XYZ file of C-alpha atoms in Angstrom:
528
model
C 100.744 -49.515 9.900
C 98.740 -52.422 8.435
C 100.188 -54.363 5.493
C 97.575 -56.033 3.302
C 97.584 -58.284 0.273
C 94.991 -59.900 -1.948
C 95.688 -62.831 -4.246
C 93.329 -63.438 -7.153
C 93.569 -66.146 -9.786
C 92.747 -65.034 -13.324
C 93.271 -66.589 -16.737
C 96.717 -65.011 -16.681
C 97.650 -66.716 -13.417
C 97.717 -65.538 -9.808
C 97.882 -61.776 -9.409
C 98.839 -60.157 -6.095
C 97.519 -56.801 -4.956
C 99.484 -55.269 -2.087
C 99.370 -52.123 -0.033
C 99.856 -50.373 3.263
C 97.479 -48.258 5.294
C 97.714 -46.284 8.473
C 95.719 -47.641 11.348
C 93.223 -44.972 12.455
C 92.472 -44.155 16.075
C 88.816 -44.569 17.045
C 87.783 -44.653 13.401
C 87.162 -46.898 10.405
C 89.554 -48.280 7.825
C 88.064 -49.418 4.518
C 90.440 -51.136 2.119
C 88.757 -51.396 -1.272
C 90.430 -53.151 -4.214
C 89.582 -52.882 -7.888
C 90.141 -56.363 -9.218
C 90.106 -58.105 -12.592
C 87.612 -60.927 -13.091
C 88.887 -63.980 -11.281
C 88.726 -66.263 -8.266
C 89.942 -65.027 -4.902
C 92.756 -67.127 -3.460
C 93.398 -65.252 -0.234
C 92.962 -61.887 1.486
C 95.334 -61.182 4.358
C 96.710 -58.328 6.390
C 99.315 -58.089 9.133
C 99.566 -55.614 11.936
C 102.496 -55.380 14.331
C 100.962 -55.547 17.788
C 102.848 -55.761 21.031
C 100.999 -57.327 23.956
C 102.308 -57.151 27.513
C 102.228 -59.993 30.013
C 99.499 -58.162 31.931
C 97.220 -57.752 28.928
C 94.308 -60.078 28.254
C 93.196 -61.140 24.780
C 89.643 -61.779 23.637
C 88.965 -63.540 20.349
C 85.268 -63.976 19.585
C 84.355 -67.599 18.904
C 82.772 -68.663 15.622
C 79.225 -69.272 16.825
C 77.186 -68.612 19.930
C 78.111 -71.916 21.598
C 81.859 -71.577 20.974
C 83.765 -71.107 24.212
C 85.796 -67.879 24.110
C 87.022 -66.543 27.448
C 89.740 -63.946 27.751
C 93.167 -65.445 27.108
C 96.619 -64.683 28.418
C 99.379 -63.811 26.000
C 100.842 -67.332 25.817
C 97.619 -69.339 25.928
C 96.519 -71.549 23.061
C 93.228 -72.840 21.659
C 93.406 -76.620 21.445
C 90.595 -77.410 19.011
C 90.160 -81.126 18.309
C 93.830 -82.073 18.740
C 94.080 -85.350 20.632
C 90.564 -86.529 19.790
C 90.769 -89.729 17.698
C 89.651 -89.173 14.119
C 87.100 -91.982 14.205
C 85.398 -90.346 17.197
C 85.406 -86.965 15.461
C 83.807 -88.537 12.397
C 81.304 -90.631 14.328
C 79.941 -87.741 16.361
C 80.584 -84.934 13.897
C 82.547 -82.922 16.444
C 84.196 -80.935 13.649
C 80.821 -79.717 12.366
C 79.639 -77.642 15.341
C 82.289 -74.951 15.061
C 84.974 -73.713 12.678
C 87.143 -76.859 12.656
C 86.344 -77.860 9.079
C 87.721 -74.609 7.649
C 90.150 -73.147 10.226
C 93.610 -74.425 11.068
C 94.287 -74.918 14.789
C 98.092 -74.915 15.224
C 97.794 -76.054 18.864
C 100.754 -73.838 19.713
C 101.206 -71.652 22.774
C 100.729 -67.974 22.114
C 98.421 -68.448 19.109
C 94.752 -67.567 19.445
C 92.103 -66.878 16.824
C 88.553 -65.626 16.474
C 85.930 -64.036 14.256
C 84.518 -60.561 13.632
C 86.141 -58.787 16.562
C 88.910 -59.069 19.088
C 90.283 -56.876 21.827
C 93.375 -56.523 23.959
C 92.661 -55.362 27.514
C 94.973 -53.996 30.155
C 93.000 -53.104 33.239
C 90.170 -50.864 32.057
C 91.895 -49.900 28.812
C 90.704 -51.709 25.668
C 92.191 -51.938 22.187
C 89.345 -53.103 19.932
C 89.741 -54.275 16.336
C 86.435 -55.202 14.753
C 84.716 -55.832 11.456
C 82.163 -53.378 10.118
C 80.750 -55.701 7.443
C 81.007 -59.482 7.166
C 79.102 -59.919 3.914
C 82.269 -60.203 1.760
C 83.503 -62.875 4.186
C 84.078 -63.434 7.869
C 86.906 -61.326 9.250
C 89.217 -63.796 10.972
C 91.800 -62.660 13.515
C 94.814 -64.658 14.632
C 97.297 -63.336 17.185
C 100.785 -64.830 17.282
C 102.551 -63.639 20.421
C 105.966 -65.018 19.389
C 105.923 -62.792 16.295
C 104.047 -59.895 17.865
C 101.688 -59.994 14.874
C 97.932 -59.814 14.417
C 97.020 -61.598 11.182
C 93.681 -60.598 9.691
C 92.054 -62.679 6.958
C 88.866 -62.355 4.928
C 87.156 -65.769 4.695
C 86.295 -65.617 0.998
C 88.611 -68.035 -0.810
C 86.960 -69.399 -3.950
C 84.581 -66.489 -4.493
C 84.656 -65.119 -8.038
C 85.018 -61.372 -8.086
C 85.680 -58.537 -10.501
C 85.648 -54.797 -10.005
C 85.216 -53.267 -6.553
C 85.940 -55.594 -3.653
C 86.045 -54.708 0.031
C 89.144 -56.473 1.242
C 88.649 -55.183 4.787
C 86.194 -52.946 6.582
C 87.627 -52.484 10.054
C 87.034 -50.377 13.123
C 89.894 -49.523 15.465
C 89.328 -48.011 18.898
C 91.114 -47.454 22.179
C 89.520 -46.428 25.436
C 87.151 -47.712 28.074
C 84.902 -50.715 27.504
C 81.810 -48.603 26.823
C 83.694 -46.155 24.638
C 85.077 -48.739 22.235
C 81.939 -50.874 21.966
C 79.557 -47.928 21.700
C 81.795 -46.535 18.977
C 81.849 -49.825 17.083
C 78.067 -50.255 17.033
C 77.591 -46.635 16.051
C 80.042 -47.140 13.171
C 78.096 -50.230 12.041
C 74.839 -48.296 12.179
C 73.108 -50.921 14.299
C 70.472 -49.301 16.513
C 69.870 -50.473 20.063
C 67.332 -53.324 20.282
C 63.746 -52.325 20.997
C 62.555 -55.624 22.498
C 61.780 -55.754 26.202
C 63.760 -57.959 28.597
C 62.322 -61.452 28.680
C 61.561 -63.538 31.743
C 59.869 -66.903 31.873
C 60.151 -70.641 31.313
C 61.572 -73.140 28.791
C 60.684 -76.832 28.829
C 64.143 -78.074 27.782
C 66.475 -78.296 30.786
C 64.408 -80.663 32.871
C 62.303 -82.820 30.608
C 64.437 -82.300 27.475
C 62.759 -84.086 24.501
C 60.509 -86.064 26.835
C 57.582 -83.636 26.706
C 53.909 -84.350 26.143
C 50.707 -82.364 26.111
C 50.117 -83.427 29.710
C 53.579 -82.411 30.950
C 53.371 -79.025 29.208
C 49.972 -78.384 30.778
C 51.342 -79.365 34.195
C 54.303 -76.992 33.899
C 52.009 -74.255 32.601
C 49.848 -74.634 35.706
C 52.977 -74.401 37.838
C 54.148 -71.280 36.013
C 50.801 -69.625 36.703
C 51.777 -69.654 40.389
C 55.113 -67.910 39.787
C 55.476 -65.999 36.525
C 54.048 -62.570 35.725
C 51.790 -61.462 32.906
C 53.667 -61.183 29.622
C 56.422 -63.595 30.659
C 57.504 -66.276 28.202
C 56.287 -69.858 28.278
C 58.333 -71.720 25.667
C 57.760 -75.226 24.338
C 61.212 -76.467 23.406
C 62.463 -79.425 21.364
C 60.417 -82.622 21.473
C 57.053 -81.449 20.112
C 57.845 -82.287 16.462
C 57.608 -85.804 14.924
C 61.224 -85.417 13.769
C 63.631 -82.518 13.357
C 62.790 -80.956 10.025
C 59.109 -81.926 10.122
C 57.526 -78.749 11.439
C 54.037 -78.618 9.921
C 52.390 -80.877 12.498
C 53.067 -81.822 16.094
C 53.818 -85.408 17.138
C 50.262 -86.752 17.297
C 51.126 -89.361 19.935
C 52.590 -86.815 22.330
C 50.365 -83.885 21.361
C 47.065 -85.394 20.142
C 45.326 -82.015 20.134
C 48.111 -80.225 18.302
C 49.790 -76.995 19.330
C 47.130 -74.412 18.546
C 45.173 -75.305 21.667
C 48.335 -75.133 23.802
C 49.251 -71.704 22.442
C 45.719 -70.623 23.356
C 46.134 -71.945 26.893
C 49.454 -70.113 27.237
C 47.727 -66.880 26.198
C 44.841 -67.530 28.594
C 47.426 -67.769 31.364
C 48.649 -64.299 30.380
C 51.983 -65.449 28.957
C 53.879 -64.984 25.696
C 53.778 -68.241 23.711
C 57.144 -69.463 22.431
C 58.096 -72.440 20.258
C 61.450 -74.049 19.410
C 62.479 -74.782 15.806
C 65.658 -75.652 13.911
C 64.644 -74.365 10.480
C 67.777 -74.961 8.404
C 68.411 -78.614 9.305
C 66.654 -81.983 9.232
C 67.312 -85.177 11.149
C 67.883 -88.776 10.150
C 64.525 -90.442 9.527
C 62.590 -87.204 9.105
C 59.896 -87.096 6.456
C 61.632 -84.117 4.875
C 64.833 -86.114 4.433
C 63.055 -89.218 3.150
C 60.763 -87.450 0.700
C 63.060 -84.631 -0.381
C 66.680 -85.834 -0.400
C 67.317 -83.227 -3.090
C 66.674 -80.508 -0.462
C 69.868 -81.404 1.413
C 73.008 -79.327 0.949
C 75.496 -81.336 -1.087
C 79.232 -81.001 -0.456
C 81.513 -83.104 -2.641
C 78.478 -85.087 -3.760
C 77.282 -85.980 -0.258
C 74.777 -84.402 2.172
C 76.525 -82.207 4.725
C 76.148 -83.643 8.217
C 75.977 -80.917 10.879
C 76.489 -83.083 13.959
C 75.252 -86.101 15.882
C 72.153 -84.735 17.647
C 69.002 -86.802 17.031
C 71.138 -89.584 15.572
C 72.615 -87.231 12.978
C 71.268 -84.152 11.214
C 71.942 -82.387 7.924
C 71.927 -78.938 6.342
C 69.099 -77.895 4.066
C 70.104 -76.025 0.915
C 68.806 -72.460 1.176
C 69.432 -71.988 -2.549
C 66.586 -74.414 -3.265
C 63.329 -72.446 -3.808
C 61.403 -75.478 -2.538
C 63.236 -75.323 0.795
C 62.474 -71.653 1.292
C 58.842 -72.098 0.302
C 58.546 -74.947 2.797
C 59.958 -72.734 5.548
C 57.525 -69.972 4.645
C 54.710 -72.483 5.140
C 56.206 -73.512 8.487
C 56.372 -69.977 9.874
C 52.914 -69.168 8.542
C 51.564 -72.154 10.446
C 53.478 -71.396 13.650
C 52.422 -67.736 13.782
C 49.181 -67.362 11.851
C 47.538 -70.743 12.417
C 48.860 -71.874 15.788
C 49.234 -68.396 17.275
C 52.754 -68.360 18.741
C 54.408 -65.016 19.516
C 58.085 -65.989 19.649
C 60.280 -68.608 18.027
C 63.538 -69.899 19.398
C 65.482 -70.723 16.229
C 68.299 -73.158 16.878
C 71.222 -74.832 15.048
C 71.214 -71.906 12.631
C 74.858 -72.458 11.687
C 73.548 -75.281 9.484
C 72.416 -72.721 6.899
C 75.924 -71.789 5.811
C 78.774 -74.215 6.509
C 80.253 -73.185 3.153
C 80.125 -70.370 0.654
C 79.828 -70.582 -3.125
C 81.518 -69.034 -6.139
C 79.218 -66.041 -5.837
C 78.747 -65.730 -2.089
C 80.984 -66.022 0.949
C 80.180 -68.258 3.891
C 79.306 -65.192 5.972
C 77.247 -63.607 3.193
C 75.218 -66.812 2.948
C 74.645 -66.816 6.711
C 73.537 -63.194 6.657
C 71.129 -63.932 3.807
C 69.658 -66.786 5.850
C 69.201 -64.480 8.851
C 67.589 -61.801 6.667
C 65.149 -64.444 5.433
C 64.213 -65.374 9.007
C 63.650 -61.737 9.895
C 61.436 -61.346 6.833
C 59.234 -64.404 7.446
C 58.920 -63.691 11.166
C 57.949 -60.059 10.583
C 57.244 -58.389 13.903
C 57.147 -61.668 15.808
C 60.001 -62.190 18.244
C 63.103 -64.226 17.405
C 65.468 -65.814 19.914
C 68.523 -66.980 17.951
C 70.728 -69.872 19.030
C 73.586 -71.874 17.576
C 74.338 -69.090 15.112
C 77.576 -67.436 13.918
C 77.651 -64.384 16.123
C 77.924 -61.239 13.998
C 75.424 -62.274 11.265
C 72.763 -62.203 14.002
C 73.488 -58.570 14.967
C 70.361 -56.473 14.526
C 68.481 -59.382 12.935
C 67.122 -61.104 16.022
C 65.505 -59.694 19.143
C 67.273 -62.033 21.549
C 70.287 -64.268 21.048
C 72.212 -66.893 22.951
C 75.732 -65.822 23.859
C 76.890 -69.121 25.331
C 76.791 -72.880 25.037
C 74.015 -74.830 26.742
C 74.196 -75.079 30.514
C 74.358 -78.578 31.946
C 72.829 -80.289 34.940
C 76.278 -80.270 36.566
C 79.129 -77.740 36.639
C 81.473 -78.797 33.827
C 80.414 -82.204 32.493
C 82.477 -85.385 32.712
C 86.291 -85.094 32.450
C 86.473 -86.933 29.124
C 83.843 -84.616 27.624
C 86.135 -81.669 28.354
C 88.531 -83.018 25.721
C 86.037 -82.479 22.919
C 84.846 -79.486 20.935
C 84.558 -75.885 22.140
C 80.751 -75.958 21.727
C 80.074 -78.661 24.314
C 77.486 -78.427 27.105
C 78.962 -76.813 30.232
C 77.540 -74.570 32.931
C 81.031 -73.270 33.681
C 81.700 -72.342 30.053
C 78.231 -70.829 29.663
C 79.039 -68.464 32.526
C 82.422 -67.637 30.974
C 80.825 -66.681 27.664
C 78.048 -64.670 29.279
C 80.794 -62.632 30.907
C 83.139 -62.397 27.917
C 80.352 -61.428 25.475
C 78.603 -59.094 27.908
C 79.156 -56.116 25.591
C 76.565 -57.474 23.117
C 73.639 -57.178 25.525
C 71.640 -54.073 24.674
C 73.784 -53.345 21.601
C 73.471 -56.253 19.142
C 70.296 -57.669 20.726
C 69.250 -58.693 24.226
C 71.521 -61.522 25.297
C 70.287 -64.956 26.313
C 72.748 -66.518 28.789
C 70.584 -69.686 28.947
C 68.491 -70.869 31.890
C 69.154 -70.986 35.611
C 67.944 -73.539 38.154
C 66.477 -73.465 41.640
C 65.114 -77.034 41.856
C 66.763 -79.824 43.863
C 65.701 -82.836 41.776
C 67.341 -83.963 38.499
C 70.301 -81.659 39.091
C 73.910 -81.948 40.285
C 74.787 -78.291 40.804
C 75.509 -77.084 44.314
C 73.376 -74.391 45.886
C 76.249 -71.911 45.471
C 76.653 -72.774 41.783
C 72.925 -72.347 41.144
C 72.851 -68.930 42.783
C 75.999 -67.799 40.965
C 74.512 -68.815 37.609
C 71.208 -67.097 38.402
C 72.821 -63.840 39.489
C 75.168 -63.629 36.495
C 72.253 -64.287 34.121
C 70.176 -61.573 35.781
C 72.983 -59.014 35.781
C 74.447 -59.567 32.311
C 71.582 -60.899 30.199
C 68.334 -59.687 28.701
C 66.658 -63.115 28.929
C 66.066 -64.819 32.276
C 64.439 -68.258 32.067
C 63.925 -71.270 34.286
C 63.248 -74.874 33.265
C 61.971 -76.008 36.653
C 58.384 -76.964 37.389
C 57.454 -74.121 39.760
C 54.717 -76.206 41.383
C 57.515 -78.058 43.217
C 59.066 -74.864 44.617
C 59.159 -74.310 48.345
C 58.388 -70.913 49.824
C 62.127 -70.313 50.167
C 62.709 -71.102 46.473
C 59.908 -68.757 45.440
C 61.453 -66.021 47.524
C 64.840 -66.691 45.900
C 63.245 -66.495 42.452
C 61.765 -63.083 43.210
C 65.148 -61.850 44.432
C 66.800 -62.997 41.205
C 64.119 -61.262 39.119
C 64.586 -58.113 41.188
C 68.301 -58.238 40.369
C 67.432 -57.567 36.714
C 66.893 -53.951 37.794
C 70.493 -53.512 38.948
C 72.375 -50.431 37.751
C 75.999 -49.410 37.172
C 76.970 -53.002 36.416
C 80.696 -53.426 35.928
C 82.629 -56.626 35.341
C 86.126 -56.517 36.806
C 87.989 -59.597 35.637
C 91.231 -58.473 37.265
C 89.516 -58.522 40.656
C 87.323 -61.463 39.554
C 84.025 -59.881 40.452
C 80.940 -58.074 39.180
C 80.121 -54.777 40.849
C 76.629 -53.283 40.727
C 74.104 -51.120 42.515
C 70.690 -52.411 43.591
C 68.180 -50.475 45.698
C 70.774 -47.739 46.052
C 73.310 -50.119 47.635
C 76.666 -51.129 46.183
C 77.096 -54.891 45.816
C 79.891 -57.227 44.707
C 79.465 -60.705 43.205
C 82.650 -62.761 43.440
C 83.529 -65.010 40.500
C 84.962 -68.523 40.984
C 87.931 -68.075 38.605
């Protein structure tokens, strides 16, 4: 039995609406309230839920970078506890995830997440998931000491009257495929139609230090390794400043990007370009000329984080902002000729809701806009709250960025859940594996084979490559293939071949991935 309550503030004071509902088995539960005109204070439900010591708990993290492995019953999620406030403020660590609107109790046995959660014992799953986030994110918090699952709708402050969907939930028990297939069928989200994507991204070697010459050099190297139709993606560093997307940096790319897109096509590849459409950086022309375009919270522009010296949300309610973005995508696709855009830092579109729209509803509207302006061109989403991207992008990151080492420096591990980490990227690729082929094709980020500018061991590189090939729908490198030895080229072809594996099964109890390739059963051991 689920006990629910809604509090709404009207001119007559705070009015509670309460009720009980039976939890269905492998079916939907829609709790709809008919409310007087007023402002929502809170929407909560409680479900008694016993979890054994052997069971594992998964709580989906807020956005694609948020680390969310399976937890044990008495684990906790630390958040930013212990990080000095001045450091949090200086680097904006509380802006990358849910820290500015979610309480982290830092108590053993309390875990939380968004949109869906499950409780797994062996191969048996108990899934509880949202069917619609538009009224507000569905937030789950499990408290093992109370044996309670608390469910909240993230919609405080929204003015509502009449019909309101307090909760739209899907409950299922069964095997992994049974519960997740049932959930996506209940949501009405068809399987993605995009083809798996292989290729190259310029980011994880040169990072922002790219030029026309370096892109041409890597393109020549990719011609010796990649296949026709593979992706060649120009990542961050081509723009004069983040937010200024209508022209390339003329010092680094004197001939612009149209000629490079043409060269990519001449090489037989799909041309991809990185953008962060909903944010702008310190010093950008957009920020200097149009300060009124920035999202204002409590009278100040909302800072999204410390990348590029600090960057800020654009206000998607400003018609001028949306018209500017239409111009940007028209230029990228119709004038320059790119086929795919990697759209990053998308969480910047909706850090808050309004009186008329929840935080999640705003994010979904932003994603619908991107789908509209991109038309049939391909979208690879990144840095985005997870469920609002379902069915709206062709490919989507499911992890944080990989690093050039295994798990970053020890002091960096004390910071936010969205930090760069190869180890955590692998964890999320595994824990969100159910999204691949259902919500979109999953991007587990790049893998590496090079020796230079890298601190991963050979074993770590191969583990990362194999997991990406087995559990993702995007398989990219950032190496310059012209430096590959014959042995590295052979390894690359073996990793690509692994994308054709069948009967893939992750067994976290045995800490391995089982699969069949070329008719032979194989086992990949995991390091945790």
